[in-house]
Amino acid sequence: MAQSNDSASDILSAVVNGENATVSNSLNSQRLAMQFSTIDYVLFVGMLLLSSLIGIYYGFLAKTKQNTVNEYLLGGKTMHIVPIAMSLIASHISGSTLLGVPVEIYTHGTQYWMFIMPALVVAVSMIYVYLPVFHDLQLTSCYAYLEKRFDKNVKMMASTVYAVQNILFIPIVMYVPALALSQVSGTSLYIIVPMISAICIFYTTIGGLKAVVMTDALQFVLMIIAILVIICLGMAEAGGWTNIWEAAERGNRLQFFNMDPSPFTRTSFWIVLFGLSTTWVSNLGVSQSCIQKFLAVPNLQKARRSVFIFTVGLIVVKSFCCFTGLVMYAHYETCDPITTKAVEKNDQILPYYVVEVAGSVPGISGLFIAGIFSAALSTMSASLNTVAGTIYEDFLKHRNPNASEKTASNIMKIIVVVLGLVEMCLVFIVEKLGPVFLVTLALNGTTTGALLGMFTMGIIFRKANTKGVLWGTAASVLLLSVIVVGSFSVPSNNSTLPLRTDGCDEDLINGLNITTTAMTTHDEGFWLFRISFMYFSLIGFITVIVVGYPVSLLTADDSILDERLLTPFMRSKEYKEKAKLTDRLFEAEYAQIEQKEFEMKNMEK
């Protein structure tokens, strides 16, 4: 790989770490060759331009303008299931996923690949537990459910938690691709972030949900192409699938069933199964951004089909990300860039790999960055659209209930702009937070468990009441805040698998003070702070139920509950019988209408 401190490796390192070192003319030429070419810029700018044009079309040129709440937030409930599913995948696969998951596999093995089981748990939960309730009620904001089930205070708490969660999460999502672009192009983050954020704010503001969904679909395609190109180049360079798998086996990376029950292990089969399942059910099953899209299709049957397509697509895309980690490991098996200081942060390995393996091929860097940014933009646009809708519906609408549809739409557009500017400013503090993958899951864990607990109490537990859910949620958020803050005060869990440098150039090794670290687990600090970050959501969820349900039982009242607020399998027998009778009457009435229309057509003929 490297030859000396004046080698191509140092130039690659300079590109990845954003350094401005002085080098010879020949090395400057090498550095420039690895930066963006004209083709790279065309691909990247083309993606941004197409996204903007989609927003312009739905904002100004389409027959149906985005001037009503129904159009702006639900796309007029006429969206097709395929773009909805693609949009959901693109929104869920953020830039931190595309960069973070390969690094997770590279440094900690394939245990995370068992996310396939949580993905199936999410699909079943959405189809049979959560989605039927929201479709029966047909609410613009899923948090309006909490007001119907409990009261306004619960809705306000959930909406606040959701808004805070997104405001904290989106800057991380935007920082990751901005860092990658800065690494391969040499452009400052202070130029990249405002430019990209402005484009996302623009098409989200004027185009509403339809623009968000269609740009997500476009960006999903680019994302897939970028991942596949990287994998194909890596497989060609490594000599095929067999060599990659054998290298992973030699490096002890193939760890699918670590059955260690300890909650202090960084990842294990149980941590991935229970921890990720809780996080994803919250992020997908009771998230406004997802529920809003599921309600944008005409009926529940099509919503369930979109869940199925989404689940399959999610498993495929994330599996590609996991395999990318093995491809990288095969390339760096005997000369790890982390140990040799070729990269400063783990999150920089994939951009470094792309530049080194394919940087000389015109268009590859642009395609890679376009794919990374596509993931980030889709997540950010979905967040801006849904948080704006949540803020208006849950915090502002009641102040002016007689506002026209156009006025409401314009207010939400203003909220999108303000939120976008706030999140853009917060991007610049993200780099001080630590590894992106860990920070993302930690921040999500603080709130996702609480939100899932609130909805689950209402949807499943008939006797849950307002006092119970408020006490449970408050306890959950407080506990998780303490755990998350405390987790950064204890020594890091150094469970990184062994990384080799025996294949590196001797001059490079002699110039570095390299020490090999064995895989260990941290055992210092308070035990609560040493729990795996993947368990954060589960802890928050359990806390809401454990605290909230007993309080509900102690403060039970005799109020009559609308059975539609419960998931179908928890509804009373009497309600189910009435619902079946209503369905039969509706079907009979609909059949009569169809028969009359058929007879009228025959008479006309």
XYZ file of C-alpha atoms in Angstrom:
605
model
C 0.000 0.000 0.000
C 2.161 2.851 1.253
C 5.774 3.457 0.406
C 6.866 6.340 2.621
C 5.679 9.562 4.201
C 5.910 11.141 0.731
C 3.796 8.471 -0.872
C 0.387 8.262 -2.501
C -0.949 6.943 0.793
C -0.135 10.238 2.491
C -1.933 12.112 -0.256
C -4.956 9.854 0.159
C -4.787 10.490 3.875
C -4.647 14.223 3.233
C -7.738 14.003 1.051
C -9.629 11.947 3.635
C -8.614 14.059 6.636
C -8.933 17.428 4.943
C -5.301 18.341 5.517
C -3.522 21.084 3.534
C -0.023 19.722 3.664
C 2.631 21.048 1.307
C 3.848 18.401 -1.141
C 5.864 18.165 -4.318
C 4.420 18.977 -7.739
C 4.113 15.321 -8.684
C 2.226 14.516 -5.523
C -0.035 17.496 -6.062
C -0.889 15.990 -9.435
C -1.775 12.694 -7.754
C -3.971 14.500 -5.262
C -5.805 16.418 -7.960
C -6.359 13.207 -9.896
C -8.163 11.767 -6.920
C -10.439 14.754 -6.508
C -13.676 15.278 -8.387
C -13.426 15.213 -12.167
C -15.850 16.916 -14.528
C -17.873 13.689 -14.824
C -18.044 13.424 -11.032
C -19.432 16.931 -10.757
C -21.934 16.284 -13.565
C -23.282 13.188 -11.782
C -23.499 14.879 -8.412
C -24.970 18.164 -9.638
C -27.340 16.228 -11.904
C -28.829 14.456 -8.888
C -29.370 17.792 -7.110
C -30.853 19.378 -10.233
C -33.304 16.527 -10.816
C -34.424 16.712 -7.180
C -35.050 20.439 -7.553
C -36.949 19.939 -10.812
C -39.240 17.397 -9.150
C -40.033 19.966 -6.476
C -40.680 22.630 -9.109
C -43.000 20.300 -11.024
C -45.193 19.403 -8.061
C -45.055 22.931 -6.673
C -45.887 24.884 -9.833
C -46.572 22.723 -12.906
C -48.661 19.754 -11.738
C -52.440 19.993 -12.141
C -52.971 19.504 -8.409
C -51.076 22.174 -6.463
C -49.746 21.715 -2.922
C -52.141 24.293 -1.463
C -54.132 22.123 0.947
C -53.197 20.180 4.051
C -54.334 16.925 2.451
C -52.166 17.491 -0.630
C -49.136 18.855 1.188
C -48.978 16.160 3.872
C -50.729 13.140 2.284
C -50.318 13.666 -1.456
C -54.089 13.634 -1.873
C -54.113 9.975 -0.729
C -53.453 8.871 -4.307
C -49.827 7.734 -4.055
C -48.734 4.405 -5.587
C -47.353 1.718 -3.290
C -44.022 1.276 -5.134
C -42.740 4.878 -4.822
C -44.072 4.956 -1.260
C -42.050 1.828 -0.396
C -38.968 3.205 -2.163
C -39.369 6.491 -0.294
C -39.605 4.677 3.025
C -36.424 2.707 2.309
C -34.560 5.816 1.175
C -35.682 7.730 4.276
C -34.645 4.902 6.585
C -31.263 4.315 4.904
C -29.515 7.537 5.861
C -25.985 8.584 4.977
C -24.855 7.401 8.400
C -26.151 3.938 7.484
C -24.305 3.810 4.160
C -21.049 4.864 5.821
C -21.572 3.489 9.321
C -22.782 -0.061 8.654
C -19.764 -1.061 6.503
C -17.473 0.247 9.245
C -19.460 -1.703 11.853
C -18.878 -4.912 9.872
C -15.229 -4.041 9.186
C -14.335 -3.413 12.827
C -16.800 -5.591 14.774
C -17.812 -8.426 12.469
C -21.087 -9.501 10.918
C -23.249 -9.723 14.041
C -25.158 -6.617 12.956
C -26.164 -8.497 9.787
C -28.739 -10.322 11.891
C -30.846 -7.162 11.536
C -32.866 -9.346 9.143
C -34.807 -10.740 12.103
C -35.706 -7.303 13.542
C -36.809 -6.263 10.044
C -39.290 -9.150 9.989
C -40.483 -8.280 13.503
C -41.116 -4.725 12.331
C -43.129 -5.890 9.315
C -45.382 -8.141 11.406
C -45.867 -5.457 14.067
C -46.793 -2.805 11.534
C -49.189 -4.979 9.533
C -51.089 -6.494 12.464
C -50.694 -4.080 15.399
C -50.138 -0.434 14.501
C -51.082 0.253 10.885
C -54.743 -0.933 11.128
C -55.407 1.567 13.919
C -54.058 4.568 12.029
C -55.845 3.607 8.831
C -59.162 3.175 10.636
C -58.863 6.641 12.179
C -57.436 8.414 9.073
C -55.678 11.153 11.040
C -53.291 13.622 9.378
C -50.960 13.459 12.389
C -50.371 10.134 14.102
C -49.924 12.067 17.352
C -53.553 13.125 17.118
C -54.217 9.481 18.033
C -52.747 10.137 21.465
C -55.148 13.022 21.997
C -58.121 10.821 21.119
C -56.836 7.958 23.254
C -55.626 10.020 26.219
C -55.664 13.822 26.125
C -54.024 16.883 24.641
C -51.116 16.841 27.128
C -50.016 13.381 25.998
C -50.190 14.436 22.366
C -48.125 17.550 23.079
C -45.514 15.512 24.935
C -45.181 13.004 22.103
C -45.049 15.707 19.438
C -42.350 17.522 21.394
C -40.286 14.360 21.820
C -40.611 13.575 18.109
C -39.631 17.090 17.041
C -36.598 17.099 19.353
C -35.572 13.648 18.127
C -35.581 14.818 14.514
C -33.858 18.105 15.222
C -31.036 16.154 16.902
C -30.912 13.376 14.307
C -30.976 15.240 10.983
C -27.733 17.220 11.566
C -25.949 13.877 11.984
C -27.558 12.621 8.782
C -26.337 15.667 6.855
C -22.861 15.750 8.389
C -21.919 12.280 7.159
C -22.247 12.876 3.390
C -20.898 16.418 3.725
C -17.767 14.950 5.300
C -17.483 12.394 2.505
C -17.820 15.053 -0.196
C -15.265 17.225 1.554
C -12.855 14.303 1.642
C -12.934 13.509 -2.080
C -13.432 17.014 -3.472
C -11.443 19.199 -1.079
C -14.430 21.546 -0.668
C -15.036 23.020 2.787
C -17.907 21.755 4.919
C -18.944 25.382 5.381
C -19.696 25.565 1.667
C -21.174 22.089 1.184
C -23.657 22.067 4.061
C -25.477 25.347 3.275
C -25.627 24.556 -0.442
C -27.065 21.051 -0.081
C -29.397 22.017 2.746
C -30.802 24.905 0.702
C -31.658 22.554 -2.185
C -33.398 20.091 0.136
C -35.332 22.874 1.866
C -36.345 24.259 -1.550
C -37.918 21.140 -3.072
C -39.461 20.020 0.230
C -41.056 23.426 0.785
C -42.667 23.879 -2.604
C -43.402 20.255 -3.550
C -44.926 18.756 -0.396
C -45.170 15.010 0.173
C -45.392 14.174 -3.539
C -42.044 15.863 -4.200
C -40.542 14.179 -1.132
C -41.703 10.725 -2.244
C -40.651 11.084 -5.892
C -37.234 12.566 -5.053
C -36.802 9.757 -2.547
C -37.543 7.242 -5.304
C -34.949 8.884 -7.570
C -32.407 9.028 -4.774
C -33.125 5.410 -3.865
C -32.138 4.326 -7.377
C -28.898 6.324 -7.202
C -28.189 4.885 -3.773
C -28.537 1.319 -5.026
C -26.387 1.979 -8.084
C -23.632 3.524 -5.955
C -23.561 0.575 -3.532
C -23.548 -2.009 -6.330
C -20.738 -0.258 -8.208
C -18.581 -0.203 -5.062
C -19.280 -3.885 -4.414
C -18.548 -4.905 -8.019
C -15.270 -2.983 -8.082
C -14.306 -4.456 -4.726
C -15.107 -8.004 -5.801
C -13.111 -7.575 -9.002
C -10.162 -6.196 -7.050
C -10.357 -8.965 -4.414
C -10.742 -11.779 -6.936
C -14.363 -12.694 -6.286
C -16.841 -13.626 -3.563
C -14.856 -16.627 -2.335
C -11.717 -14.611 -1.568
C -13.719 -11.955 0.281
C -15.501 -14.552 2.419
C -12.257 -16.398 3.159
C -10.561 -13.158 4.214
C -13.480 -12.411 6.550
C -13.181 -15.900 8.010
C -9.428 -15.494 8.575
C -10.093 -12.195 10.328
C -12.810 -13.726 12.545
C -15.382 -11.330 11.036
C -18.064 -13.972 10.472
C -19.956 -13.717 13.753
C -23.677 -14.206 13.233
C -24.672 -16.009 16.432
C -22.841 -14.532 19.402
C -25.255 -15.815 22.054
C -23.610 -13.976 24.956
C -26.536 -12.832 27.165
C -24.544 -10.011 28.788
C -26.110 -6.565 28.204
C -22.626 -5.061 28.436
C -21.421 -6.707 25.219
C -21.280 -4.240 22.356
C -23.288 -6.454 19.994
C -24.677 -9.966 20.286
C -27.519 -11.923 18.724
C -29.852 -10.909 21.563
C -28.843 -7.254 21.501
C -29.467 -7.010 17.756
C -32.748 -8.942 17.986
C -34.335 -7.073 20.900
C -32.532 -3.749 20.693
C -32.925 -3.109 16.977
C -36.475 -4.497 16.917
C -37.589 -1.918 19.478
C -35.818 0.942 17.741
C -37.140 0.080 14.293
C -40.736 -0.548 15.390
C -40.658 2.926 16.925
C -39.001 4.540 13.905
C -41.366 2.851 11.444
C -44.490 1.625 13.204
C -45.390 4.779 15.158
C -43.314 7.422 13.372
C -45.132 10.334 11.764
C -42.886 10.239 8.684
C -43.814 6.611 7.979
C -47.465 6.678 9.025
C -47.956 9.788 6.893
C -46.723 7.890 3.828
C -48.756 4.780 4.596
C -51.865 6.961 4.836
C -51.024 8.490 1.451
C -52.087 5.275 -0.321
C -55.803 4.666 -0.958
C -56.499 1.794 1.474
C -55.135 -0.526 4.157
C -54.546 -3.413 1.750
C -52.196 -1.304 -0.362
C -50.513 0.037 2.759
C -49.757 -3.538 3.822
C -48.327 -4.301 0.385
C -46.049 -1.292 0.690
C -44.878 -2.617 4.068
C -43.952 -5.920 2.422
C -42.049 -4.209 -0.409
C -40.345 -1.925 2.090
C -39.218 -4.840 4.276
C -37.733 -6.780 1.374
C -36.010 -3.677 0.041
C -34.634 -2.752 3.453
C -33.132 -6.213 3.947
C -31.542 -6.143 0.489
C -30.062 -2.631 0.778
C -28.708 -3.101 4.290
C -27.253 -6.466 3.298
C -25.400 -4.681 0.494
C -24.015 -2.268 3.107
C -22.905 -5.166 5.300
C -21.197 -6.925 2.408
C -19.407 -3.671 1.554
C -17.791 -3.911 4.975
C -16.446 -7.375 4.129
C -15.190 -6.099 0.758
C -13.259 -3.364 2.543
C -11.826 -5.824 5.034
C -10.579 -8.102 2.237
C -8.741 -5.130 0.740
C -7.197 -3.939 4.022
C -6.783 -7.361 5.635
C -3.027 -7.016 6.168
C -2.661 -3.222 6.295
C -5.410 -1.499 8.244
C -5.755 2.252 7.538
C -7.054 2.924 11.057
C -3.983 1.490 12.754
C -1.594 3.148 10.297
C -3.308 6.526 10.822
C -4.239 6.772 7.148
C -7.652 7.872 8.401
C -8.382 9.844 11.546
C -11.852 8.443 12.204
C -13.449 5.083 11.543
C -16.249 6.828 9.661
C -13.747 7.847 6.973
C -12.778 4.320 5.893
C -15.347 3.884 3.121
C -14.607 7.208 1.365
C -10.907 6.403 1.715
C -11.489 2.981 0.170
C -13.503 4.396 -2.733
C -10.834 7.000 -3.495
C -8.035 4.424 -3.316
C -9.683 1.630 -5.305
C -11.683 3.626 -7.835
C -10.567 7.251 -7.520
C -8.795 7.122 -10.885
C -11.977 5.996 -12.686
C -13.945 9.077 -13.811
C -17.441 9.214 -12.387
C -17.046 6.706 -9.554
C -16.377 9.301 -6.865
C -19.301 11.399 -8.106
C -21.598 8.394 -8.140
C -20.519 7.397 -4.634
C -21.067 10.869 -3.203
C -24.384 11.195 -5.070
C -25.498 7.927 -3.468
C -24.440 9.026 0.009
C -26.128 12.410 -0.387
C -29.245 10.777 -1.823
C -29.646 8.824 1.404
C -29.160 11.954 3.493
C -31.431 14.191 1.436
C -34.263 11.651 1.463
C -34.082 11.420 5.256
C -33.864 15.178 5.718
C -36.719 15.980 3.320
C -39.014 13.424 4.946
C -38.159 14.833 8.366
C -38.793 18.441 7.340
C -42.150 17.593 5.787
C -43.435 15.514 8.672
C -42.096 17.667 11.514
C -43.622 20.722 9.863
C -46.954 18.908 9.680
C -46.642 17.787 13.301
C -45.828 21.279 14.557
C -48.733 22.819 12.662
C -51.334 20.161 13.453
C -50.392 19.716 17.114
C -49.135 23.154 18.192
C -50.509 25.842 15.861
C -53.765 24.688 14.268
C -55.876 25.158 17.380
C -54.807 28.810 17.607
C -56.535 29.582 14.313
C -59.007 26.766 13.610
C -60.748 28.771 10.864
C -57.603 29.227 8.751
C -58.059 28.384 5.084
C -56.385 25.373 3.511
C -54.026 27.637 1.559
C -53.053 29.544 4.709
C -52.339 26.284 6.551
C -50.219 25.064 3.650
C -48.224 28.310 3.585
C -47.629 28.143 7.345
C -46.208 24.630 7.005
C -43.944 25.800 4.193
C -42.572 28.541 6.450
C -41.987 25.973 9.193
C -40.039 23.791 6.738
C -37.725 26.701 5.924
C -37.131 27.589 9.585
C -36.507 23.963 10.588
C -34.127 23.477 7.663
C -32.069 26.507 8.645
C -31.874 25.400 12.287
C -30.783 21.878 11.358
C -28.228 23.257 8.901
C -26.611 25.304 11.682
C -26.512 22.298 14.020
C -24.524 20.234 11.486
C -21.331 22.047 12.409
C -21.287 20.749 15.987
C -21.849 17.108 15.011
C -18.159 16.375 14.319
C -17.433 16.834 18.027
C -19.897 14.150 19.102
C -17.902 10.980 18.330
C -18.417 8.034 15.964
C -21.464 8.687 13.811
C -22.969 5.206 14.021
C -22.910 5.130 17.833
C -24.133 8.700 18.285
C -27.013 8.182 15.868
C -28.310 5.104 17.685
C -27.715 6.661 21.116
C -29.721 9.805 20.345
C -32.473 7.734 18.758
C -32.546 5.465 21.782
C -33.275 8.375 24.113
C -36.640 9.074 22.524
C -37.692 6.110 20.379
C -38.392 3.845 23.341
C -40.562 6.468 25.013
C -42.591 7.119 21.850
C -43.135 3.417 21.214
C -44.225 2.931 24.821
C -46.804 5.722 24.601
C -48.461 4.351 21.461
C -48.247 0.722 22.574
C -49.921 1.474 25.893
C -52.797 3.121 24.061
C -53.134 0.569 21.268
C -52.793 -2.643 23.304
C -53.679 -1.917 26.949
C -57.383 -1.215 27.364
C -56.999 0.174 30.892
C -54.104 2.519 30.097
C -54.973 6.132 30.906
C -53.545 9.637 30.733
C -51.844 9.696 34.129
C -50.182 6.367 33.485
C -48.746 7.261 30.088
C -47.522 10.674 31.294
C -45.721 9.212 34.304
C -44.296 6.357 32.252
C -43.010 8.635 29.491
C -41.472 11.113 31.921
C -39.662 8.287 33.723
C -38.453 6.813 30.431
C -37.032 10.050 29.018
C -35.376 10.931 32.336
C -33.792 7.502 32.747
C -32.545 7.330 29.158
C -31.138 10.850 29.312
C -29.103 9.857 32.349
C -27.936 6.625 30.688
C -26.954 8.292 27.407
C -25.052 11.106 29.109
C -23.413 8.649 31.508
C -22.428 6.275 28.700
C -20.083 8.915 27.301
C -18.343 9.230 30.666
C -17.190 5.598 30.920
C -14.300 4.049 28.965
C -15.235 3.010 25.448
C -16.069 -0.629 24.880
C -12.985 -1.691 22.909
C -14.546 -4.685 21.224
C -12.889 -3.994 17.882
C -11.717 -7.215 16.308
C -7.950 -7.535 15.633
C -6.665 -5.390 12.772
C -3.437 -6.331 10.993
C -0.508 -4.266 9.724
C 1.931 -7.037 8.809
C 1.370 -6.381 5.103
C 2.183 -2.673 5.285
C 5.421 -1.169 4.028
C 8.171 -1.417 6.670
C 9.105 2.270 6.341
C 5.524 3.238 7.159
C 5.371 0.903 10.151
C 8.728 2.090 11.507
C 7.557 5.693 11.293
C 4.508 5.005 13.459
C 4.121 4.017 17.075
C 1.666 1.156 16.501
C 0.316 -0.920 19.316
C -1.993 -3.837 18.728
C -5.124 -3.821 20.881
C -6.922 -7.023 21.730
C -10.675 -7.300 21.885
C -11.778 -6.364 25.384
C -14.906 -5.193 27.135
C -14.959 -2.152 29.385
C -15.610 -2.921 33.050
C -15.059 0.492 34.603
C -17.765 2.903 35.651
C -21.323 2.486 36.879
C -22.968 -0.645 35.441
C -25.975 1.247 34.073
C -23.710 3.347 31.865
C -22.027 0.261 30.392
C -25.177 -1.237 28.835
C -24.983 -1.636 25.060
C -26.281 1.418 23.178
C -28.541 -0.865 21.121
C -30.566 -1.573 24.261
C -31.409 2.091 24.871
C -34.734 1.977 23.016
C -35.747 -1.272 24.697
C -35.024 0.165 28.145
C -37.063 3.268 27.353
C -39.973 1.198 26.048
C -40.026 -1.141 29.050
C -39.836 1.813 31.454
C -42.959 3.399 29.974
C -44.927 0.154 30.389
C -43.539 -0.807 33.824
C -44.194 2.641 35.299
C -47.210 3.676 33.249
C -49.465 0.622 33.424
C -49.500 0.247 37.243
C -50.217 3.973 37.564
C -53.088 3.498 35.101
C -54.522 0.650 37.158
C -54.288 2.724 40.352
C -56.041 5.689 38.740
C -58.552 3.796 36.570
C -61.818 5.460 35.585
C -65.058 4.276 33.988
C -64.850 6.246 30.746
C -66.068 4.513 27.580
C -63.307 3.665 25.108
C -63.680 3.940 21.335
C -62.788 0.441 20.138
C -61.098 1.818 17.012
C -58.341 3.154 19.263
C -57.276 -0.421 20.061
C -55.472 -2.766 17.714
C -57.891 -5.233 16.028
C -57.013 -8.272 18.170
C -57.705 -6.273 21.361
C -61.127 -5.003 20.336
C -64.213 -6.407 22.025
C -66.190 -9.268 20.546
C -69.286 -7.112 20.271
C -67.450 -4.451 18.265
C -65.971 -7.044 15.901
C -69.419 -8.500 15.231
C -70.860 -5.035 14.533
C -67.911 -4.261 12.261
C -68.467 -7.475 10.288
C -72.154 -6.660 9.937
C -71.332 -3.128 8.768
C -68.852 -4.495 6.243
C -71.435 -6.938 4.879
C -74.053 -4.197 4.586
C -71.535 -1.941 2.856
C -70.564 -4.701 0.446
C -74.215 -5.417 -0.317
C -74.964 -1.736 -0.874
C -71.880 -1.367 -3.083
C -72.922 -4.439 -5.101
C -76.381 -2.908 -5.657
C -74.813 0.329 -6.881
C -72.575 -1.571 -9.283
C -75.569 -3.580 -10.554
C -77.570 -0.409 -11.198
C -74.635 1.168 -13.054
C -74.301 -1.981 -15.150
C -78.020 -1.933 -16.004
C -77.884 1.763 -16.912
C -74.953 1.145 -19.285
C -76.872 -1.701 -20.952
C -79.938 0.514 -21.370
C -77.786 3.256 -22.958
C -76.368 0.719 -25.410
